[in-house]
Amino acid sequence: MRENTLSTSNDSEIDRTSRRKLLGAAAVAGGGFLAGCIHQSGSETEEQNTPSQTADEDSVLIVFFSRTENTQAVAEIIQQEVGGEVFEVLPADPYPVDYDTLVSQVDQENEEGYTPPLQCNVENIEAYDTVFFGAPTWDMQLPPPMKTFLSEHDLGGKTVVPFNTNGGYGVGSSFQTIEDRCPDADVREGFSTRGGLERDGVYLAIQDDRREEVRTEVTDWLQRIRM
Ligand SMILES: Cc1cc2nc3c(=O)[nH]c(=O)nc-3n(C[C@H](O)[C@H](O)[C@H](O)COP(=O)(O)O)c2cc1C
């Protein structure tokens, strides 16, 4: 299982160059993963969350939130099929590692309508025409950090393409929340598939044969929505 404070898997297939441009990914002491806005390059520090736009696919942004890498796996597949830049949403304060503690915290955040601050925003969101927006179902809702993302980025006028993984209970209100919070966007038919079920000890399920099955589901969906 990956926590927000831990490193992403070494076998991640996300285009690292694209990803670094947005994430400023840098290893930190303890094997962590710094998804801040700053990229350490030699002795210089440079802003990395404003990638240059040179090709058509640069108008595509794939935003995702993922705890146990199932939604990340779908983001990777989408990037392989469509291209574009990838941005991982990370809360400024990492969620608890312990599942039960996490569930209690998420329940409370949802009840209070709390939207946790993020480590980093996409500074040049206006540069993107199409935003894929992916999250696991949490508490039959969009996870709180993704609600934060929607309140901090204006997706009006863009094509927004939701995707989701869940433990078998569906998207809940996730896709509706995206529609409600993006009234001026062209929100397309979302993609949802079964991922893990941490409650029962199933973490990364979208790997090996299952990953290839999901790839087929994703390509069918992309064709259907003409992306
Ligand atoms: C805090 C929490 C709440 C969850 N709530 C639900 C839920 O309400 N319905 C559901 O089907 N799955 C639920 N799940 C399972 C995740 O949606 C599923 O494991 C998903 O694939 C995880 O995606 P990830 O690996 O990208 O984090 C929950 C998982 C967590 C950690």
Short mmCIF file of N, CA and C and ligand atoms in Angstrom, two decimals, residues 2 64-73 99 102-104 106 135-141 164-172 193-199 202-206, ligand 1:
data_model
loop_
_atom_site.label_atom_id
_atom_site.label_comp_id
_atom_site.label_asym_id
_atom_site.label_seq_id
_atom_site.Cartn_x
_atom_site.Cartn_y
_atom_site.Cartn_z
N ARG A 2 0.48 2.22 -0.75
CA ARG A 2 1.22 3.46 -0.74
C ARG A 2 0.43 4.50 0.03
N PHE A 64 -5.35 13.00 -10.68
CA PHE A 64 -5.86 11.85 -9.93
C PHE A 64 -5.47 11.94 -8.46
N PHE A 65 -6.27 11.23 -7.67
CA PHE A 65 -5.98 11.03 -6.25
C PHE A 65 -6.02 9.52 -6.02
N SER A 66 -5.07 9.01 -5.28
CA SER A 66 -5.00 7.55 -5.14
C SER A 66 -4.24 7.21 -3.88
N ARG A 67 -4.77 6.28 -3.12
CA ARG A 67 -4.09 5.86 -1.88
C ARG A 67 -3.35 4.54 -2.11
N THR A 68 -3.99 3.62 -2.78
CA THR A 68 -3.38 2.30 -2.94
C THR A 68 -3.10 1.97 -4.42
N GLU A 69 -3.07 3.03 -5.25
CA GLU A 69 -2.55 2.99 -6.62
C GLU A 69 -3.48 2.39 -7.66
N ASN A 70 -4.71 2.06 -7.30
CA ASN A 70 -5.63 1.56 -8.32
C ASN A 70 -6.05 2.69 -9.28
N THR A 71 -6.43 3.81 -8.71
CA THR A 71 -6.82 4.95 -9.56
C THR A 71 -5.60 5.46 -10.31
N GLN A 72 -4.46 5.38 -9.68
CA GLN A 72 -3.21 5.76 -10.37
C GLN A 72 -2.99 4.86 -11.59
N ALA A 73 -3.28 3.58 -11.44
CA ALA A 73 -3.09 2.65 -12.57
C ALA A 73 -3.99 3.05 -13.74
N TYR A 99 -6.25 2.20 8.49
CA TYR A 99 -7.50 2.28 7.73
C TYR A 99 -8.66 2.79 8.57
N LEU A 102 -8.40 6.36 9.29
CA LEU A 102 -8.70 7.10 8.06
C LEU A 102 -10.21 7.21 7.84
N VAL A 103 -10.90 6.09 7.99
CA VAL A 103 -12.35 6.09 7.76
C VAL A 103 -13.04 7.08 8.69
N SER A 104 -12.64 7.08 9.96
CA SER A 104 -13.25 8.03 10.92
C SER A 104 -12.98 9.46 10.49
N VAL A 106 -12.30 10.63 7.48
CA VAL A 106 -13.02 10.98 6.24
C VAL A 106 -14.50 11.20 6.54
N ALA A 135 -10.63 9.54 -9.18
CA ALA A 135 -10.57 9.35 -7.72
C ALA A 135 -11.20 8.02 -7.35
N PRO A 136 -10.77 7.45 -6.25
CA PRO A 136 -11.49 6.30 -5.69
C PRO A 136 -12.78 6.78 -5.04
N THR A 137 -13.74 5.88 -4.90
CA THR A 137 -14.90 6.17 -4.06
C THR A 137 -14.45 6.09 -2.61
N TRP A 138 -14.75 7.11 -1.86
CA TRP A 138 -14.51 7.09 -0.41
C TRP A 138 -15.83 7.44 0.26
N ASP A 139 -16.30 6.56 1.11
CA ASP A 139 -17.53 6.86 1.84
C ASP A 139 -18.66 7.19 0.86
N MET A 140 -18.66 6.46 -0.25
CA MET A 140 -19.63 6.63 -1.35
C MET A 140 -19.64 8.06 -1.89
N GLN A 141 -18.51 8.74 -1.77
CA GLN A 141 -18.40 10.12 -2.24
C GLN A 141 -17.06 10.34 -2.93
N ASN A 164 -12.94 6.61 -12.08
CA ASN A 164 -13.11 6.18 -10.69
C ASN A 164 -12.71 4.72 -10.53
N THR A 165 -12.16 4.39 -9.37
CA THR A 165 -12.09 2.98 -8.96
C THR A 165 -12.80 2.87 -7.62
N ASN A 166 -13.32 1.70 -7.34
CA ASN A 166 -14.06 1.52 -6.09
C ASN A 166 -13.95 0.07 -5.63
N GLY A 167 -14.44 -0.15 -4.43
CA GLY A 167 -14.32 -1.47 -3.83
C GLY A 167 -15.47 -2.40 -4.17
N GLY A 168 -16.29 -2.00 -5.12
CA GLY A 168 -17.39 -2.86 -5.55
C GLY A 168 -18.76 -2.27 -5.31
N TYR A 169 -18.77 -1.06 -4.74
CA TYR A 169 -20.06 -0.43 -4.42
C TYR A 169 -20.38 0.75 -5.35
N GLY A 170 -19.56 0.94 -6.35
CA GLY A 170 -19.85 1.96 -7.35
C GLY A 170 -19.30 3.33 -7.01
N VAL A 171 -19.73 4.32 -7.80
CA VAL A 171 -19.16 5.67 -7.67
C VAL A 171 -19.85 6.49 -6.59
N GLY A 172 -20.99 6.01 -6.11
CA GLY A 172 -21.73 6.83 -5.14
C GLY A 172 -22.09 8.16 -5.78
N THR A 193 -14.42 1.44 -12.51
CA THR A 193 -14.12 0.02 -12.48
C THR A 193 -13.77 -0.39 -11.06
N ARG A 194 -13.81 -1.67 -10.85
CA ARG A 194 -13.50 -2.18 -9.51
C ARG A 194 -11.99 -2.14 -9.27
N GLY A 195 -11.61 -1.61 -8.12
CA GLY A 195 -10.20 -1.56 -7.75
C GLY A 195 -9.95 -2.49 -6.58
N GLY A 196 -9.38 -1.94 -5.52
CA GLY A 196 -9.08 -2.76 -4.34
C GLY A 196 -10.20 -2.67 -3.31
N LEU A 197 -9.94 -3.26 -2.17
CA LEU A 197 -10.86 -3.12 -1.02
C LEU A 197 -9.99 -3.24 0.23
N GLU A 198 -9.44 -2.09 0.59
CA GLU A 198 -8.48 -2.05 1.70
C GLU A 198 -9.09 -2.61 2.98
N ARG A 199 -10.36 -2.37 3.16
CA ARG A 199 -11.07 -2.90 4.35
C ARG A 199 -10.83 -4.40 4.51
N VAL A 202 -7.33 -5.92 0.49
CA VAL A 202 -7.00 -5.93 -0.94
C VAL A 202 -6.55 -4.52 -1.32
N TYR A 203 -5.28 -4.38 -1.62
CA TYR A 203 -4.72 -3.05 -1.89
C TYR A 203 -4.69 -2.80 -3.40
N LEU A 204 -3.55 -3.01 -4.03
CA LEU A 204 -3.48 -2.76 -5.48
C LEU A 204 -4.01 -3.97 -6.24
N ALA A 205 -5.22 -3.84 -6.76
CA ALA A 205 -5.83 -4.94 -7.51
C ALA A 205 -5.61 -4.78 -9.01
N ILE A 206 -5.43 -3.52 -9.46
CA ILE A 206 -5.30 -3.29 -10.91
C ILE A 206 -3.83 -3.45 -11.31
C1 LIG B 1 -11.42 5.62 3.32
C2 LIG B 1 -11.95 4.69 2.26
C3 LIG B 1 -13.29 4.66 2.00
C4 LIG B 1 -13.78 3.82 1.01
N1 LIG B 1 -15.11 3.84 0.75
C5 LIG B 1 -15.59 3.08 -0.25
C6 LIG B 1 -16.97 3.11 -0.58
O1 LIG B 1 -17.76 3.84 0.01
N2 LIG B 1 -17.41 2.31 -1.60
C7 LIG B 1 -16.55 1.50 -2.30
O2 LIG B 1 -16.98 0.81 -3.22
N3 LIG B 1 -15.22 1.45 -2.00
C8 LIG B 1 -14.73 2.23 -1.02
N4 LIG B 1 -13.40 2.20 -0.73
C9 LIG B 1 -12.52 1.35 -1.54
C10 LIG B 1 -11.81 2.15 -2.64
O3 LIG B 1 -12.72 2.91 -3.39
C11 LIG B 1 -11.09 1.19 -3.59
O4 LIG B 1 -10.22 0.38 -2.87
C12 LIG B 1 -10.31 1.96 -4.63
O5 LIG B 1 -9.94 1.10 -5.69
C13 LIG B 1 -9.06 2.57 -4.04
O6 LIG B 1 -8.42 3.34 -5.01
P1 LIG B 1 -6.90 3.73 -4.86
O7 LIG B 1 -6.12 2.46 -4.88
O8 LIG B 1 -6.64 4.58 -6.06
O9 LIG B 1 -6.71 4.46 -3.59
C14 LIG B 1 -12.89 3.00 0.26
C15 LIG B 1 -11.53 3.04 0.55
C16 LIG B 1 -11.06 3.87 1.53
C17 LIG B 1 -9.58 3.90 1.80
#
